[in-house]
mmCIF file of C-alpha atoms in Angstrom:
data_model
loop_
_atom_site.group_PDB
_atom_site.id
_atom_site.type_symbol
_atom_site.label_atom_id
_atom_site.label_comp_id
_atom_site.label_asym_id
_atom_site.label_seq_id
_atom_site.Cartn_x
_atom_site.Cartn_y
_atom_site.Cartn_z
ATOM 1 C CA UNK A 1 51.395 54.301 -141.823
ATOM 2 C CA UNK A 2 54.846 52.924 -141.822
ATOM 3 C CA UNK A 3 55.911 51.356 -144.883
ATOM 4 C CA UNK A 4 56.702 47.628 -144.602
ATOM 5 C CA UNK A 5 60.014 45.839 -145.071
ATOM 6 C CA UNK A 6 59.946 43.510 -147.986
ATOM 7 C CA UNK A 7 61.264 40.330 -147.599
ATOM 8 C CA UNK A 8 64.378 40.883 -149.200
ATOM 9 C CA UNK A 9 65.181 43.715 -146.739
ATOM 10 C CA UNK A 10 67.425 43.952 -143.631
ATOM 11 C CA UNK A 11 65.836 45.519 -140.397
ATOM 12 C CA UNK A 12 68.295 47.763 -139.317
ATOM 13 C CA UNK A 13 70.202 46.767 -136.053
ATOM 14 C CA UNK A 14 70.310 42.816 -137.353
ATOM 15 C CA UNK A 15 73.477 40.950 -138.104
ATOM 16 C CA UNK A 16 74.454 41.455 -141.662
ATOM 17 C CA UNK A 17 73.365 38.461 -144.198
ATOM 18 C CA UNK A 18 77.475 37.309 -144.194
ATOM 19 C CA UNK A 19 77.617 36.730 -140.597
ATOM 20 C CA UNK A 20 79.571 39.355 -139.426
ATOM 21 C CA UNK A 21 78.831 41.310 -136.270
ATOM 22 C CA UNK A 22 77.110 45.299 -137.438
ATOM 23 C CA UNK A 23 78.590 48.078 -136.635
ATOM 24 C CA UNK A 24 76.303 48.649 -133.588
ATOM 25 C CA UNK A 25 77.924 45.176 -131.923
ATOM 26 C CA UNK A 26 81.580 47.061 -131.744
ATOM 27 C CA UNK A 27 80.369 49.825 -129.440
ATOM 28 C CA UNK A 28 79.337 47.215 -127.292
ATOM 29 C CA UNK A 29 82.214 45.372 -127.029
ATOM 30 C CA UNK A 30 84.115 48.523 -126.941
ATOM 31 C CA UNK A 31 83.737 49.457 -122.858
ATOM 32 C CA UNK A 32 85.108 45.494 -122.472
ATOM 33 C CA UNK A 33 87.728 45.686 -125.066
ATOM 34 C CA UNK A 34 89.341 49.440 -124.423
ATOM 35 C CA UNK A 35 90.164 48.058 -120.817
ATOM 36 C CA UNK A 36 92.048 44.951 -122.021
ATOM 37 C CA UNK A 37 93.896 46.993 -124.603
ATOM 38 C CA UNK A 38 95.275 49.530 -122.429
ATOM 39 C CA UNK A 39 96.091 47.199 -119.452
ATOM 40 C CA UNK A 40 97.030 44.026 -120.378
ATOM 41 C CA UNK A 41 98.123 44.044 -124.366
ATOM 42 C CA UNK A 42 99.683 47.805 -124.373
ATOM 43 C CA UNK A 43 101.876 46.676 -121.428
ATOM 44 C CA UNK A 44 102.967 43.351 -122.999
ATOM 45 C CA UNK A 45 104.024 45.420 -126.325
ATOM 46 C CA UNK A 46 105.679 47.318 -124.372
ATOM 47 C CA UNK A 47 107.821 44.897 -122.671
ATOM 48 C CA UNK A 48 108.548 43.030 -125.547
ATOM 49 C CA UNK A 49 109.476 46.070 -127.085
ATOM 50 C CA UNK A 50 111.809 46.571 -124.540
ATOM 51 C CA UNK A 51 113.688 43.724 -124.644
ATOM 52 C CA UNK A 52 114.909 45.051 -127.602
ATOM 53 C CA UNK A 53 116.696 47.939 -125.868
ATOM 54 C CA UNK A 54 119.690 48.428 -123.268
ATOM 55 C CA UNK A 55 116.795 50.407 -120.466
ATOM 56 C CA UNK A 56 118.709 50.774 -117.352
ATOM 57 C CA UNK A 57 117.412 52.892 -114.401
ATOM 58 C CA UNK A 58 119.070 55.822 -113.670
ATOM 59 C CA UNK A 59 121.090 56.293 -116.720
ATOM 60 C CA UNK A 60 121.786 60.126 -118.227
ATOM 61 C CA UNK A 61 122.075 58.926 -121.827
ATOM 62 C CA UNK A 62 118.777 57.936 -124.285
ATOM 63 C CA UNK A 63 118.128 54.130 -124.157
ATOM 64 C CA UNK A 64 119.332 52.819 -127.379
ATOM 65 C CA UNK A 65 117.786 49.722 -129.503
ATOM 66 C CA UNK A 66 120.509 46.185 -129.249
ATOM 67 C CA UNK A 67 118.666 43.736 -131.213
ATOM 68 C CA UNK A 68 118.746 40.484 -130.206
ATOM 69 C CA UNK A 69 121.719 41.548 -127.548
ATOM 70 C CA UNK A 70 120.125 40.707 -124.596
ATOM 71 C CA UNK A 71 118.401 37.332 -125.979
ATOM 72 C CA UNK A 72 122.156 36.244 -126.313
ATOM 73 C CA UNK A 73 123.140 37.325 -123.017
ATOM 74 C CA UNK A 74 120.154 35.254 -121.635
ATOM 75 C CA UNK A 75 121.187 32.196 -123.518
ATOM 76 C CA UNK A 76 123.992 31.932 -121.621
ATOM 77 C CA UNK A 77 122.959 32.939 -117.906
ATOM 78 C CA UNK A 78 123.236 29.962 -116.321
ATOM 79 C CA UNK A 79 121.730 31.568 -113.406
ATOM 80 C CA UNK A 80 118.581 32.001 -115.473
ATOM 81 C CA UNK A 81 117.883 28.345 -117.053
ATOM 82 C CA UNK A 82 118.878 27.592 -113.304
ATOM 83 C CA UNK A 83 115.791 29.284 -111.978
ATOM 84 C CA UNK A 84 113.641 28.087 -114.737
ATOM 85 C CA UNK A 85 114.105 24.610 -113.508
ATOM 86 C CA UNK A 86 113.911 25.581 -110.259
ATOM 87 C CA UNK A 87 110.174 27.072 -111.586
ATOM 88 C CA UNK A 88 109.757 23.624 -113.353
ATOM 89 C CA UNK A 89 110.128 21.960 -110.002
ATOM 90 C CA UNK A 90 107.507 24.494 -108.323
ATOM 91 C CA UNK A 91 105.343 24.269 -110.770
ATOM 92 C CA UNK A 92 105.294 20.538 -111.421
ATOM 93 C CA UNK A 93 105.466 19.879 -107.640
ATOM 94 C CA UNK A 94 102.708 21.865 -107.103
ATOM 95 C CA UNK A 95 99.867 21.296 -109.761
ATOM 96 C CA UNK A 96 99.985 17.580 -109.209
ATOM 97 C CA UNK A 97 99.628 17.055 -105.574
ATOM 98 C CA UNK A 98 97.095 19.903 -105.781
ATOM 99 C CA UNK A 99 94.811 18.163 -108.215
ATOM 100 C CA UNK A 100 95.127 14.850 -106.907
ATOM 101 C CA UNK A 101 94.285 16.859 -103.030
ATOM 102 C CA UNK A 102 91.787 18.292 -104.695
ATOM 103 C CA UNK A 103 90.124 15.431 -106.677
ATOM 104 C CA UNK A 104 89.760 13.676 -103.115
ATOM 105 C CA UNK A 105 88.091 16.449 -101.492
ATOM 106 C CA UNK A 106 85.968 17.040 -104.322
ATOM 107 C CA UNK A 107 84.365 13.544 -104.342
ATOM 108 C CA UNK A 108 84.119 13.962 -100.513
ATOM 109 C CA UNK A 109 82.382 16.951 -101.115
ATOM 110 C CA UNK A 110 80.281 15.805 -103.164
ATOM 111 C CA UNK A 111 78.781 12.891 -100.827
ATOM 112 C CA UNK A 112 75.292 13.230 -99.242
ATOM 113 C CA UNK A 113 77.020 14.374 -95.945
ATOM 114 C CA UNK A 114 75.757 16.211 -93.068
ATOM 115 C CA UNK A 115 76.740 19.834 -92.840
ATOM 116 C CA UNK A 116 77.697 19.623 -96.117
ATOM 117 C CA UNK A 117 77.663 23.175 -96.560
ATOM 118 C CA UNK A 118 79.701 24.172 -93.595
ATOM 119 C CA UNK A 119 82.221 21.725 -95.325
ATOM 120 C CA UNK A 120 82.512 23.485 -99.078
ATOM 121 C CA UNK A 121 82.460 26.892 -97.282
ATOM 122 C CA UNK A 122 85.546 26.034 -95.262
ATOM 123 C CA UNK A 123 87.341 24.183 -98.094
ATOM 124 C CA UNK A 124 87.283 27.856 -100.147
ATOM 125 C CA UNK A 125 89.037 29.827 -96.821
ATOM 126 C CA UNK A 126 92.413 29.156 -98.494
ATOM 127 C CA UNK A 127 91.221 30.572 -102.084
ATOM 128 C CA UNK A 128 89.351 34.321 -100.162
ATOM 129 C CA UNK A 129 93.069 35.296 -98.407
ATOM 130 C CA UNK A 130 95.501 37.380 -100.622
ATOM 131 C CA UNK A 131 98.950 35.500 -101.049
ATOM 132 C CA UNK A 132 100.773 38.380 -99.181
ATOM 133 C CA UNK A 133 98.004 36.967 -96.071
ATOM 134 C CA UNK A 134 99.115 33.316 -96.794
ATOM 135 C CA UNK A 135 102.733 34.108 -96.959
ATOM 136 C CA UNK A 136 102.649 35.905 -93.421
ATOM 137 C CA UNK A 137 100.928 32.787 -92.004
ATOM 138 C CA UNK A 138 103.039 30.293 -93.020
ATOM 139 C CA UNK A 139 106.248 31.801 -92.047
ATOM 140 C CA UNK A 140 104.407 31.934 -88.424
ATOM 141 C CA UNK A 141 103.952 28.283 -89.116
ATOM 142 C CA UNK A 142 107.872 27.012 -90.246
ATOM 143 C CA UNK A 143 109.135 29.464 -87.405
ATOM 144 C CA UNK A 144 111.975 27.787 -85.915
ATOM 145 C CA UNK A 145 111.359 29.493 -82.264
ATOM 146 C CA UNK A 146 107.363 29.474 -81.995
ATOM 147 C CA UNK A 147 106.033 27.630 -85.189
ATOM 148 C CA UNK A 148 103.319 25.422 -84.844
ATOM 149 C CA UNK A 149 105.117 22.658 -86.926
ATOM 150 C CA UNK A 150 107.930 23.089 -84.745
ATOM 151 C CA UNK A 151 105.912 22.337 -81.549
ATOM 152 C CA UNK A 152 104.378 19.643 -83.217
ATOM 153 C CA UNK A 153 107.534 18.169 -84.191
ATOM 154 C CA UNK A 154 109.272 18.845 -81.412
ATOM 155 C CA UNK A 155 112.516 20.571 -83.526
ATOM 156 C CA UNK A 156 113.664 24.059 -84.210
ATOM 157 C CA UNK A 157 114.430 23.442 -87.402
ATOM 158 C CA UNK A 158 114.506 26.430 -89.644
ATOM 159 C CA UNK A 159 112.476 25.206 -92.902
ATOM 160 C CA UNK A 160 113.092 28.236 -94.716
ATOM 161 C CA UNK A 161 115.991 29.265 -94.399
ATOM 162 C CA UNK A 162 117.879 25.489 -95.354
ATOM 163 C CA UNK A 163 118.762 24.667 -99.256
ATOM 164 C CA UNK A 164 117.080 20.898 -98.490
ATOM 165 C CA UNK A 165 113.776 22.054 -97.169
ATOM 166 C CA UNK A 166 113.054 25.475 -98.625
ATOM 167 C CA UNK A 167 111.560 24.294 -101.853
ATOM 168 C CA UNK A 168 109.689 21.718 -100.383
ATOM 169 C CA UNK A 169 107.998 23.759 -97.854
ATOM 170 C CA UNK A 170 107.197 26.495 -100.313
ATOM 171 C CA UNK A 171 105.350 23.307 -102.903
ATOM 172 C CA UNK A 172 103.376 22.842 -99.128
ATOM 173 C CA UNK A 173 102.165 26.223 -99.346
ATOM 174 C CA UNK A 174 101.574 26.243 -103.171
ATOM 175 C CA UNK A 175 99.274 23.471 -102.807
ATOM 176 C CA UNK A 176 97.498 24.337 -99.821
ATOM 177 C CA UNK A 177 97.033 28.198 -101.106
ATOM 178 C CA UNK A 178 95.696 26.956 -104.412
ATOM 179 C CA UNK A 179 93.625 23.737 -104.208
ATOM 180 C CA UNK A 180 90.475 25.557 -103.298
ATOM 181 C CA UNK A 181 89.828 26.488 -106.774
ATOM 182 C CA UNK A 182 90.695 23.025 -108.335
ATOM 183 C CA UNK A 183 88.489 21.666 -105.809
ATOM 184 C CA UNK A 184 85.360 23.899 -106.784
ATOM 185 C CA UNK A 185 85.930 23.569 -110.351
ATOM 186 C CA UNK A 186 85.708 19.837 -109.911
ATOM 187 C CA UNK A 187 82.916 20.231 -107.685
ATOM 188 C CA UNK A 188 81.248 21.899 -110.922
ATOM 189 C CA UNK A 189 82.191 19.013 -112.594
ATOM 190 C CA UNK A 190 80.931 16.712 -110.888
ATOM 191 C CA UNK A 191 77.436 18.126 -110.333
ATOM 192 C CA UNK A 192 76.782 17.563 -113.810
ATOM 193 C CA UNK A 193 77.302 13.496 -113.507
ATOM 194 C CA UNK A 194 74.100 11.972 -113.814
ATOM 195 C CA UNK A 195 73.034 10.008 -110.517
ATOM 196 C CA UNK A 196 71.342 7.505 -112.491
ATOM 197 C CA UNK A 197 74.567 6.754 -114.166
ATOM 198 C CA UNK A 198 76.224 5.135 -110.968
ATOM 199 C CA UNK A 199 73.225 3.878 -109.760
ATOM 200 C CA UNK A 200 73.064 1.679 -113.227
ATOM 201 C CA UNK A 201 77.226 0.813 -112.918
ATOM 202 C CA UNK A 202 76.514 -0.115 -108.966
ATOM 203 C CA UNK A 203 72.946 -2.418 -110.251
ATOM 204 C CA UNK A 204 75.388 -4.114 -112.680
ATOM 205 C CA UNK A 205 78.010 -4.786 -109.477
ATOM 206 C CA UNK A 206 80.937 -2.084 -110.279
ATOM 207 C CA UNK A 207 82.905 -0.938 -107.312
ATOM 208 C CA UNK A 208 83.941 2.895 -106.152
ATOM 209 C CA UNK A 209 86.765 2.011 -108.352
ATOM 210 C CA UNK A 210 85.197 1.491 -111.398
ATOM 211 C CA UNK A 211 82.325 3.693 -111.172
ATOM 212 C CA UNK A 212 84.711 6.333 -110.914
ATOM 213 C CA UNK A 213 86.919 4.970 -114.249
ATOM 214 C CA UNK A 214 83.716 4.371 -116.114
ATOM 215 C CA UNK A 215 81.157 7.137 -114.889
ATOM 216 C CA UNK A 216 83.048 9.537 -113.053
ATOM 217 C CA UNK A 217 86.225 10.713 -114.684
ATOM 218 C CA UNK A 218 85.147 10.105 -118.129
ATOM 219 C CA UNK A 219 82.476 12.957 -117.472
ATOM 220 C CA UNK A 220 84.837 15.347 -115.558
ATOM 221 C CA UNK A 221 87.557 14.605 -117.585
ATOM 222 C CA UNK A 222 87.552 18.140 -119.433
ATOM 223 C CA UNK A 223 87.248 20.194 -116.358
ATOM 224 C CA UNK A 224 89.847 18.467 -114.712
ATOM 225 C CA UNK A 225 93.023 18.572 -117.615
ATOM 226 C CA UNK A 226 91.385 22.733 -118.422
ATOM 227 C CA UNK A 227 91.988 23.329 -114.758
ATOM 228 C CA UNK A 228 95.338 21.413 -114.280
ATOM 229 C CA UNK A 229 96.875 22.909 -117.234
ATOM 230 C CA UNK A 230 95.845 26.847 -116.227
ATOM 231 C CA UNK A 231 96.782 25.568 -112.785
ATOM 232 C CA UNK A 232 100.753 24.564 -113.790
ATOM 233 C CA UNK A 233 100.611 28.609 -115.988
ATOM 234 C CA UNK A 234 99.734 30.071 -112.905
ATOM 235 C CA UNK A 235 102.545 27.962 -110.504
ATOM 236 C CA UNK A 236 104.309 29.004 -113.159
ATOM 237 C CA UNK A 237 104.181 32.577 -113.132
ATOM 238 C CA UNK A 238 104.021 32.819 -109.431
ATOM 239 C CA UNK A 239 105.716 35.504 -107.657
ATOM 240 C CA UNK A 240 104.189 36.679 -104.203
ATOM 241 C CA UNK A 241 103.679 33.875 -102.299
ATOM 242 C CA UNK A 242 107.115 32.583 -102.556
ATOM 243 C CA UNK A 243 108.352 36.306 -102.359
ATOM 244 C CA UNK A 244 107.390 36.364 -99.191
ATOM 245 C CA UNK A 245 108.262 33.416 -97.924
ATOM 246 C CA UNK A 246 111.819 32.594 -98.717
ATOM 247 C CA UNK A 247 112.537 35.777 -101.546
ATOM 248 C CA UNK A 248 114.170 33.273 -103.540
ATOM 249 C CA UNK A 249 116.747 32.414 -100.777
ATOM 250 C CA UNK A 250 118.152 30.349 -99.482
ATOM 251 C CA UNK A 251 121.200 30.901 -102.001
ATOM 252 C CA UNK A 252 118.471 30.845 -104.855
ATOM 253 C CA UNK A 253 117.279 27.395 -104.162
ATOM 254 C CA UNK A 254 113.283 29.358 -104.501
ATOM 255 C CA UNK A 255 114.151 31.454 -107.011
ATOM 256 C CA UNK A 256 111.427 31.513 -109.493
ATOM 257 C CA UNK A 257 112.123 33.368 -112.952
ATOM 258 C CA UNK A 258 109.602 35.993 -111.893
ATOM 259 C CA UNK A 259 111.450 36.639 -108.992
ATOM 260 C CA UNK A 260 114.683 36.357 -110.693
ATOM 261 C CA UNK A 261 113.164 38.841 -113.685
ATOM 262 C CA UNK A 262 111.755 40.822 -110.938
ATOM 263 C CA UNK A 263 115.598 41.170 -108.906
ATOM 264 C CA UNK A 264 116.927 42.158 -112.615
ATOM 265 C CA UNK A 265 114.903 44.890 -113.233
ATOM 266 C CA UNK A 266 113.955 46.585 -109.489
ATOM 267 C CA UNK A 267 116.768 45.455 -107.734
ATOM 268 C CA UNK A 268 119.727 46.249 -110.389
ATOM 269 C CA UNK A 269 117.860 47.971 -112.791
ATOM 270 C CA UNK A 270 118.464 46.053 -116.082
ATOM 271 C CA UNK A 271 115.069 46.212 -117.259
ATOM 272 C CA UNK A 272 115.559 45.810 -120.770
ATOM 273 C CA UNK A 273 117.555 42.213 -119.294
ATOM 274 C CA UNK A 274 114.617 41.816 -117.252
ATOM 275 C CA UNK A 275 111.709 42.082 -120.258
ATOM 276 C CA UNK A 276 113.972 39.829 -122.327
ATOM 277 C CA UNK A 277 113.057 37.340 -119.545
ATOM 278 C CA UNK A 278 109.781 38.184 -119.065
ATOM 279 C CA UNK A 279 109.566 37.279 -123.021
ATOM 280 C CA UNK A 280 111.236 34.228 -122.417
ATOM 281 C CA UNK A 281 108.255 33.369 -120.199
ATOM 282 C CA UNK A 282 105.703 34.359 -122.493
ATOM 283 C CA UNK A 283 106.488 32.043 -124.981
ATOM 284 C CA UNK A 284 107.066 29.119 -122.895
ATOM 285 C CA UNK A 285 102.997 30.123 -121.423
ATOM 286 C CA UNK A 286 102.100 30.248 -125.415
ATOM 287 C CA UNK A 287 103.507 27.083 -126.190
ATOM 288 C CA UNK A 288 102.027 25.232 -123.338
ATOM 289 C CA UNK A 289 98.690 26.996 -124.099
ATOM 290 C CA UNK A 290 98.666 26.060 -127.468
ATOM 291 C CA UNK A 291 99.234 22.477 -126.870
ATOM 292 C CA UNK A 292 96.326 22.672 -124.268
ATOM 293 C CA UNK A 293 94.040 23.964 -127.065
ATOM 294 C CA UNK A 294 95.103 21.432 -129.366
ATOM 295 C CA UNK A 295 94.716 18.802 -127.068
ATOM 296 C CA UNK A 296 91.546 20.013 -126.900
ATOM 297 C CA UNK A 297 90.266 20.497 -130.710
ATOM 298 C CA UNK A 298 91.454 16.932 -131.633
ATOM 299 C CA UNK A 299 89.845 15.460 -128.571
ATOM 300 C CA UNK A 300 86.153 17.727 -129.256
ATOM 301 C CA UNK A 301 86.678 15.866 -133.107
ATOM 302 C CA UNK A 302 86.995 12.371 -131.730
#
């Protein structure tokens, strides 16, 4: 007969009396963990690695380590900081119409309608096509010849292809391409707001109005500012969709700093130039995310 385990004694397998995870718990995080190392954080040491360096494609002579070299250059590329703002404009121009498209929808949504379903399954079309799908489909759209704004419009006005209209057209497809998932993640939202809540604010005489200021956003208010500020990183870091649409033209009015970092390093083959950038971007995403998470810590303390 098995001994049994006195009371001061561990089962083996159980987490250790200071809290930290056993030995066992590692090789189960390892098949999630190996993946993540060798595809996302190997490549980003990597790059930032070599922004250190003078890598050019096609050269005949070792690549060679230049400090902080291209970091200066960078400084002063006007045609850089010019496409950041440009990406600014994007990604500013995007997230907010987008949320505020999608807030609407979501509250529609979220009415006791008939075919209700049919409804939420169409809102999501825009979120199951690939961007290379949504970029084709567009450009059939802004076609000067054939598009179907042109017909509407009665014009054969080329929206791509002119410095006043490019951006703005692109934003047009930004938002309609991505408010599918603000809208469901608001839908989640609000699915957790307590009916009885509004019923009590409409009892007491509140309007839509204030229902929503009182009830409403108050208890979607987390959701909504986690998925607007992961919504402006991704605008930010966008590269297909506009890729395909204008490819930064026209004259670089839509040129994103992906695209531009992209053009440095396939197109002319800096890529030590080009990870310099990319670096440039990855702080900017840190800082932005670490104001989001701070946001959020002192607002979980109040």
């Amino acid at each position: 007969m098995a001994a049994m385990a006195r009371p001061g004694n561990r089962p083996p397998g159980n987490r250790p009396p200071d809290g930290r995870p056993g030995r066992g718990a590692w090789f189960l995080v390892l098949p999630a963990l190996i993946p993540i190392l060798v595809l996302s954080v190997g490549p980003l040491l990597y790059g930032i690695a070599l922004a250190f360096t003078d890598s050019q494609s096609g050269r005949t002579r070792p690549t060679q380590w230049i400090g902080l070299l291209n970091f200066q250059d960078l400084a002063q590329d006007r045609l850089f900081w010019e496409s950041f703002r440009i990406g600014l404009q994007w990604a500013v121009g995007v997230t907010v119409p987008q949320f505020l498209l999608a807030l609407g929808l979501a509250l529609l949504l979220n009415q006791n309608l008939r075919f209700r379903w049919l409804a939420r399954a169409l809102a999501i079309v825009p979120w199951a096509m690939p961007e290379i799908v949504v970029g084709i489909m567009w450009r059939l759209v802004y076609q000067p010849d054939a598009g179907l704004l042109g017909d509407a419009l009665g014009t054969d006005k080329d929206w791509l292809s002119d410095p006043t209209t490019a951006l703005p057209a692109v934003i047009v497809v930004g938002v309609w391409a991505g408010m599918p998932q603000v809208t469901v993640a608001l839908l989640a939202g609000l699915a957790n707001v307590p009916r009885e809540l509004h019923e009590a604010a409409a009892v007491d005489g509140a309007g839509a109005w204030r229902r929503f200021r009182t009830v409403t956003w108050p208890a979607i208010r987390p959701i909504a500012l986690a998925i607007s500020a992961l919504s402006f990183i991704w605008n930010l870091n966008s590269f297909a969709l506009v890729y395909v649409l204008t490819n930064g033209g026209p004259g670089g009015r839509t040129r994103l700093p992906m695209l531009f970092a992209y053009e440095e390093a396939f197109r002319y083959g800096q890529f030590g130039y080009a990870a310099a950038m990319g670096c440039v971007l990855v702080a900017v995403v840190s800082v932005l995310l670490a104001v989001y998470l701070v946001g959020r810590l002192r607002g979980d303390d109040r």
